[in-house]
PDB file of C-alpha atoms in Angstrom:
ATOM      1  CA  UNK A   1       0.000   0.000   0.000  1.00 45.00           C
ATOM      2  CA  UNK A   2       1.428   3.860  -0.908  1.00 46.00           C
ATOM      3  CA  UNK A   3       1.003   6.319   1.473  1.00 46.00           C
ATOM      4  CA  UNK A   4       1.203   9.921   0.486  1.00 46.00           C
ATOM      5  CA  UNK A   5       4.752  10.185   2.323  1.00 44.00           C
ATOM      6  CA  UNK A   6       5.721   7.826  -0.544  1.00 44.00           C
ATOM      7  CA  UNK A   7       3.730   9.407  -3.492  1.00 45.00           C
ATOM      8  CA  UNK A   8       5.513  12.469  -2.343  1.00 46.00           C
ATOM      9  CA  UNK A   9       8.920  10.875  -2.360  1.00 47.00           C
ATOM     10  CA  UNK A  10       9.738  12.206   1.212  1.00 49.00           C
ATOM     11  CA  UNK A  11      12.491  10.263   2.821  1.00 45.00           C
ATOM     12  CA  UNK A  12      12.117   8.664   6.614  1.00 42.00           C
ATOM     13  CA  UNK A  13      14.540  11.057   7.886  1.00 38.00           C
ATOM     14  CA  UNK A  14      11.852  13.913   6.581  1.00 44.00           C
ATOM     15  CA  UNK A  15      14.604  15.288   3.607  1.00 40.00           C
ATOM     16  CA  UNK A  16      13.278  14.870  -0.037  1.00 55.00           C
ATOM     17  CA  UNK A  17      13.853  12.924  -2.307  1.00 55.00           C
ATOM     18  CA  UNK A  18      14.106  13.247  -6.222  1.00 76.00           C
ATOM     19  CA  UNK A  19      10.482  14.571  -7.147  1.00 84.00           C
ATOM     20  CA  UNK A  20       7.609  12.076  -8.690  1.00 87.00           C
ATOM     21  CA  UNK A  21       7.157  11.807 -12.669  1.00 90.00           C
ATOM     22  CA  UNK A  22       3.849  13.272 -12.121  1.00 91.00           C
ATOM     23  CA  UNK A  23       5.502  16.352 -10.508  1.00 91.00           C
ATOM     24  CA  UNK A  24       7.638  16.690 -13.185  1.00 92.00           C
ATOM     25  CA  UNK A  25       5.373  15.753 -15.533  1.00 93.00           C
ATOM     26  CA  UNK A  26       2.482  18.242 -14.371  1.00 93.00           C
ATOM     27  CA  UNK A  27       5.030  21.507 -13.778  1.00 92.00           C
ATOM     28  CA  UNK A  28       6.026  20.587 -17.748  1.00 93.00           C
ATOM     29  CA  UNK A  29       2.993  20.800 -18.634  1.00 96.00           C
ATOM     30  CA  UNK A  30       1.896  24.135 -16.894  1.00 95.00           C
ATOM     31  CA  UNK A  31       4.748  25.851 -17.979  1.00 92.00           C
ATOM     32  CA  UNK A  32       4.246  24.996 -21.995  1.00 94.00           C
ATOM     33  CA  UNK A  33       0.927  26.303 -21.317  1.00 95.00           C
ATOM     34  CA  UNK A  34       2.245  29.599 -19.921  1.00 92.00           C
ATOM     35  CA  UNK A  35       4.855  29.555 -22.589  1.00 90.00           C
ATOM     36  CA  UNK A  36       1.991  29.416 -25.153  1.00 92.00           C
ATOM     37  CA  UNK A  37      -0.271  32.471 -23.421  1.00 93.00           C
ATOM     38  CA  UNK A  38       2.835  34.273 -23.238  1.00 88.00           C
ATOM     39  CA  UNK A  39       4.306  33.900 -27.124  1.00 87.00           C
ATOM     40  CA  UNK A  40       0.476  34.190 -27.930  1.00 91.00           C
ATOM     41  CA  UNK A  41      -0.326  37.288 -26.451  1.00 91.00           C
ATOM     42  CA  UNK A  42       3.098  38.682 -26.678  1.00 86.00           C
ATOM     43  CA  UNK A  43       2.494  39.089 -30.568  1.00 89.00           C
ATOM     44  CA  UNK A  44      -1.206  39.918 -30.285  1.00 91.00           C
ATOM     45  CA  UNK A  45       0.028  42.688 -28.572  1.00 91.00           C
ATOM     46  CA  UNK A  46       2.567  43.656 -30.308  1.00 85.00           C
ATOM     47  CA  UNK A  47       1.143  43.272 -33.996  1.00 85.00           C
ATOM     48  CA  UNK A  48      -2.632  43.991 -33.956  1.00 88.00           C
ATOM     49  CA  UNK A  49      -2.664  46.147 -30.675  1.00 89.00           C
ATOM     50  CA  UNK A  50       0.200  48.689 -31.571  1.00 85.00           C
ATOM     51  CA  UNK A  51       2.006  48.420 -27.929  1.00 84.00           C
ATOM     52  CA  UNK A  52       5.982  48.869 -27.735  1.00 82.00           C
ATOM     53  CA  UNK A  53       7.968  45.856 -27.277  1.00 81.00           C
ATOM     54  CA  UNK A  54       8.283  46.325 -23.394  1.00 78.00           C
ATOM     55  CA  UNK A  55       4.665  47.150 -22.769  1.00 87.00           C
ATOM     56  CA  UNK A  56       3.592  44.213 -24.508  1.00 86.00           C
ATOM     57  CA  UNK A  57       6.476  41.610 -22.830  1.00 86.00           C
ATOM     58  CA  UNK A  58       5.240  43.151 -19.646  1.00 88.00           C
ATOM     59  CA  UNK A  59       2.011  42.686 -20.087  1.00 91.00           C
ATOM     60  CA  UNK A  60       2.485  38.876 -21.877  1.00 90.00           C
ATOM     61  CA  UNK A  61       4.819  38.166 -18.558  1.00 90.00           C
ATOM     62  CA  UNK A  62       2.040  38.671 -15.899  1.00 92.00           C
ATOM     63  CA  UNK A  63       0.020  36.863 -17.301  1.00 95.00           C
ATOM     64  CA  UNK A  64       1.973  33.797 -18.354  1.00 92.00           C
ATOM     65  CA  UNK A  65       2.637  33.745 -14.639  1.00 93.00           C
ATOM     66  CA  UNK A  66      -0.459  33.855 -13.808  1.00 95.00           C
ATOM     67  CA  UNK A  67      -1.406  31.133 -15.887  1.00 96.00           C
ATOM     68  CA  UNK A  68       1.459  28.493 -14.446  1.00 94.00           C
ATOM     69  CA  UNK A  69       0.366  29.884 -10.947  1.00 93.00           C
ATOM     70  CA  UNK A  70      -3.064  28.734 -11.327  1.00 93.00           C
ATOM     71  CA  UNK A  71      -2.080  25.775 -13.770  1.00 94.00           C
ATOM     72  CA  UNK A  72       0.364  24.580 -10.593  1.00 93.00           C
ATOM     73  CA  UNK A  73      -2.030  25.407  -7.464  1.00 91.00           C
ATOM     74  CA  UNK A  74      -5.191  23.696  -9.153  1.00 91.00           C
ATOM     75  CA  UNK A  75      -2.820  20.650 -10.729  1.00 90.00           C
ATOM     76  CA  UNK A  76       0.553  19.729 -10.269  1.00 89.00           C
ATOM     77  CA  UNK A  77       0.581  20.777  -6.310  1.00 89.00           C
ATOM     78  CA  UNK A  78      -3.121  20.712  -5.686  1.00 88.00           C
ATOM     79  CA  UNK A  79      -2.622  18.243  -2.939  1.00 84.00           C
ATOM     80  CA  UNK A  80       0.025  20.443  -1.528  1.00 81.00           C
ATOM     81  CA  UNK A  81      -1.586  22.527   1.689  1.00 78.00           C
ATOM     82  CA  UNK A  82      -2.943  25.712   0.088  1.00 73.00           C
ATOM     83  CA  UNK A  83      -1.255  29.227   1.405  1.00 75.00           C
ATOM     84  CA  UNK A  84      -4.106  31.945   1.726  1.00 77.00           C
ATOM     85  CA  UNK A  85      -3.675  35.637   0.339  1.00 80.00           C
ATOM     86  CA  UNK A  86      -1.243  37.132  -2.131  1.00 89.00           C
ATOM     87  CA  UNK A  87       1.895  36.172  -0.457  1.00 90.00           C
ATOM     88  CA  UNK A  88       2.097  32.908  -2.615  1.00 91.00           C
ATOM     89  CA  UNK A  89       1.327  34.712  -5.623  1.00 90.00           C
ATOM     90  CA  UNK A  90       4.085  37.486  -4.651  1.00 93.00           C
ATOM     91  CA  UNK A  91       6.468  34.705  -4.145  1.00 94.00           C
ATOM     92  CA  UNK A  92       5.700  32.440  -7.187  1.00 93.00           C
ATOM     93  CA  UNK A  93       6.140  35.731  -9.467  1.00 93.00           C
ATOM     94  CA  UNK A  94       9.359  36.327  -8.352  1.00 96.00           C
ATOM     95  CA  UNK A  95      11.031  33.022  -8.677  1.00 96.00           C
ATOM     96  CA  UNK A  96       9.761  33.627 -12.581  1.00 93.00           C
ATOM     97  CA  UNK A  97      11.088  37.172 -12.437  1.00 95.00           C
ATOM     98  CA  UNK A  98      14.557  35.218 -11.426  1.00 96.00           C
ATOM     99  CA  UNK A  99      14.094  32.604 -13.896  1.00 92.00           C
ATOM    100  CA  UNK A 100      13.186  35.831 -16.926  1.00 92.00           C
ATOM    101  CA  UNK A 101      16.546  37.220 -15.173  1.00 93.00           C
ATOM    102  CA  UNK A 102      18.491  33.760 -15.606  1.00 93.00           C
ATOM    103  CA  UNK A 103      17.575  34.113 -19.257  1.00 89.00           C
ATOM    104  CA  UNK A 104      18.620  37.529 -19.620  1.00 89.00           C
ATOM    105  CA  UNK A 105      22.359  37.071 -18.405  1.00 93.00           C
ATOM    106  CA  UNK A 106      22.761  34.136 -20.414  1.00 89.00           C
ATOM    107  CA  UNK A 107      21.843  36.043 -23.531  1.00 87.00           C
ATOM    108  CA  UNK A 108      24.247  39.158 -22.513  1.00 90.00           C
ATOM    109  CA  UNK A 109      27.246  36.753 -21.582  1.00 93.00           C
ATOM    110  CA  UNK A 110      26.908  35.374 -25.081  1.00 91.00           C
ATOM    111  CA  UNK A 111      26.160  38.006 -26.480  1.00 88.00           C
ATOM    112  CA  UNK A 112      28.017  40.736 -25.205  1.00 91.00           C
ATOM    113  CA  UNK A 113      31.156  39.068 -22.943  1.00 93.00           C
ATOM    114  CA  UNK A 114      31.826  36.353 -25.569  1.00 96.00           C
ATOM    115  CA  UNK A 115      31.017  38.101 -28.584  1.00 93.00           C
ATOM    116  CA  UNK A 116      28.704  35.298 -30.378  1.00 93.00           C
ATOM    117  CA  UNK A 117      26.304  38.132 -32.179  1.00 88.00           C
ATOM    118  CA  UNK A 118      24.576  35.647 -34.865  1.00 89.00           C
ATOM    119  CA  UNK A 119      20.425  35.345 -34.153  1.00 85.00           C
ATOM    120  CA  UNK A 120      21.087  31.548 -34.139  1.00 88.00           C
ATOM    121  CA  UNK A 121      23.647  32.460 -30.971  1.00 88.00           C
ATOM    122  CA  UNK A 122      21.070  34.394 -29.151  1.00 86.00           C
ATOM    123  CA  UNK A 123      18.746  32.033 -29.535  1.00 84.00           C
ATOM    124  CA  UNK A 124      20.261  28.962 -27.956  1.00 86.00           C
ATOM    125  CA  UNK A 125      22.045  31.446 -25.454  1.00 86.00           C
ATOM    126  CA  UNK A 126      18.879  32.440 -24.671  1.00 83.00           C
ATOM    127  CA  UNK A 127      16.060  30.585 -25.955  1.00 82.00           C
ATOM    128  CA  UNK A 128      17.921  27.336 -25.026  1.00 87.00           C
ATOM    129  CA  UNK A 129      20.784  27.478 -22.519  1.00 92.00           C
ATOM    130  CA  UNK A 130      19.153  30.324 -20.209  1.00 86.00           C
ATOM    131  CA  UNK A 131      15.527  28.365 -20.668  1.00 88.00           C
ATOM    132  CA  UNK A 132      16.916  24.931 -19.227  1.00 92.00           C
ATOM    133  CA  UNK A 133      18.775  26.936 -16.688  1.00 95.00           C
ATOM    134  CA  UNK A 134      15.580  29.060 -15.639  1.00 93.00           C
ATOM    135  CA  UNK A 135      13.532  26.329 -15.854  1.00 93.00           C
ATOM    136  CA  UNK A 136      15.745  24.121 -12.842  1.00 95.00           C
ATOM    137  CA  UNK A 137      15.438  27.520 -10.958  1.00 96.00           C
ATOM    138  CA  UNK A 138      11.865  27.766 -11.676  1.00 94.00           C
ATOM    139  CA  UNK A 139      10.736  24.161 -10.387  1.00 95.00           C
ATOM    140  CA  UNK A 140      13.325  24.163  -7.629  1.00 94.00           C
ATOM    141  CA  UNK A 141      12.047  27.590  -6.178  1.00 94.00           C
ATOM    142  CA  UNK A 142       8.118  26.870  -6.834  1.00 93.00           C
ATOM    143  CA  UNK A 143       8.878  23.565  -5.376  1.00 91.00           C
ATOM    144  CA  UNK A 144      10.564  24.921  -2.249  1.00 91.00           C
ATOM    145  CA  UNK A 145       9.085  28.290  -1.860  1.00 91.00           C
ATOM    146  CA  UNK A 146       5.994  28.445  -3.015  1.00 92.00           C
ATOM    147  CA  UNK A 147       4.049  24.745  -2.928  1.00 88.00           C
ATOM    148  CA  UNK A 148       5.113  22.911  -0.266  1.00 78.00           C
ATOM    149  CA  UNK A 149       3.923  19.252   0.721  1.00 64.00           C
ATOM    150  CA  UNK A 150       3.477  18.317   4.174  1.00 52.00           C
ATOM    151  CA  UNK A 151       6.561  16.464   5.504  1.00 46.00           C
ATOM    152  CA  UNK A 152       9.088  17.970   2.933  1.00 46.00           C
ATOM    153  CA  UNK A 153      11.615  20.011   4.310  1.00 46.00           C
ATOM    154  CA  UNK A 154      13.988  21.635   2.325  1.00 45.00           C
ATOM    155  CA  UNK A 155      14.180  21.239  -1.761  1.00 44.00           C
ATOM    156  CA  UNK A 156      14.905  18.506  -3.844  1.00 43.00           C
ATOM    157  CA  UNK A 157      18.342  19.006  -3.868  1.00 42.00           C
ATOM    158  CA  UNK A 158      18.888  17.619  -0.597  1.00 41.00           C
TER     159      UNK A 158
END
């Protein structure tokens, strides 16, 4: 028989261990979704709507994180105990303002510190490399920070 300390792949000694498939699985999902509202909107508001670049990403930004917010507190940590008020909301936005800031400094290291100016360079430097890296930051600091289980202390780095 599981019991939820084992569907939540806490360890006797209360540390935790690697996170489930579903976790994974379900915090994937969310974030393709938020990656879709954001891209979506991002050129709605750009193209049809007029708005400048920085408006618009603003804009597209809020509410791709409000999508994955939602998309991770009704689904991939629904069973996680639920934190009342804005604070969770506060917090979740900025581990994706980190994770946007990840992406930046990978771009401008390529870019500008190692001199690799070619669109296909900024793309994986920033598209790719900083999107991996910002995505480990993401999970690791919703999973710590924002939606924690009962019984997990710490992240899932150990």
């Amino acid at each position: 028989m599981r019991t939820r300390a084992r569907d939540d792949r806490t360890a006797r000694d209360g540390r935790t261990a690697l996170p489930s498939r579903r976790e994974l699985a379900g915090f994937a999902v969310v974030g393709l979704l938020a990656y879709a509202v954001d891209l979506a909107l991002f050129t709605c508001l750009r193209g049809p709507a007029g708005l400048d670049p920085l408006t618009a990403k603003t804009l597209s930004f809020v509410a791709a994180c409000s999508v994955a917010y939602a998309g991770n507190a009704l689904g991939t940590y629904r069973s996680a105990p639920a934190a009342r008020g804005l604070r969770p909301y506060a917090v979740f936005f900025a581990v994706n303002l980190a994770g946007a800031a990840v992406q930046l400094l990978c771009l401008a290291v390529s870019h500008y510190g190692l001199g690799l100016t070619s669109q296909r360079a900024d793309t994986v430097s920033g598209a790719v490399v900083g999107m991996a890296i910002a995505t480990v930051l993401r999970f690791w600091g919703t999973r710590t920070w924002v939606f924690r289980a009962e019984g997990r202390v710490g992240s899932w780095t150990g």
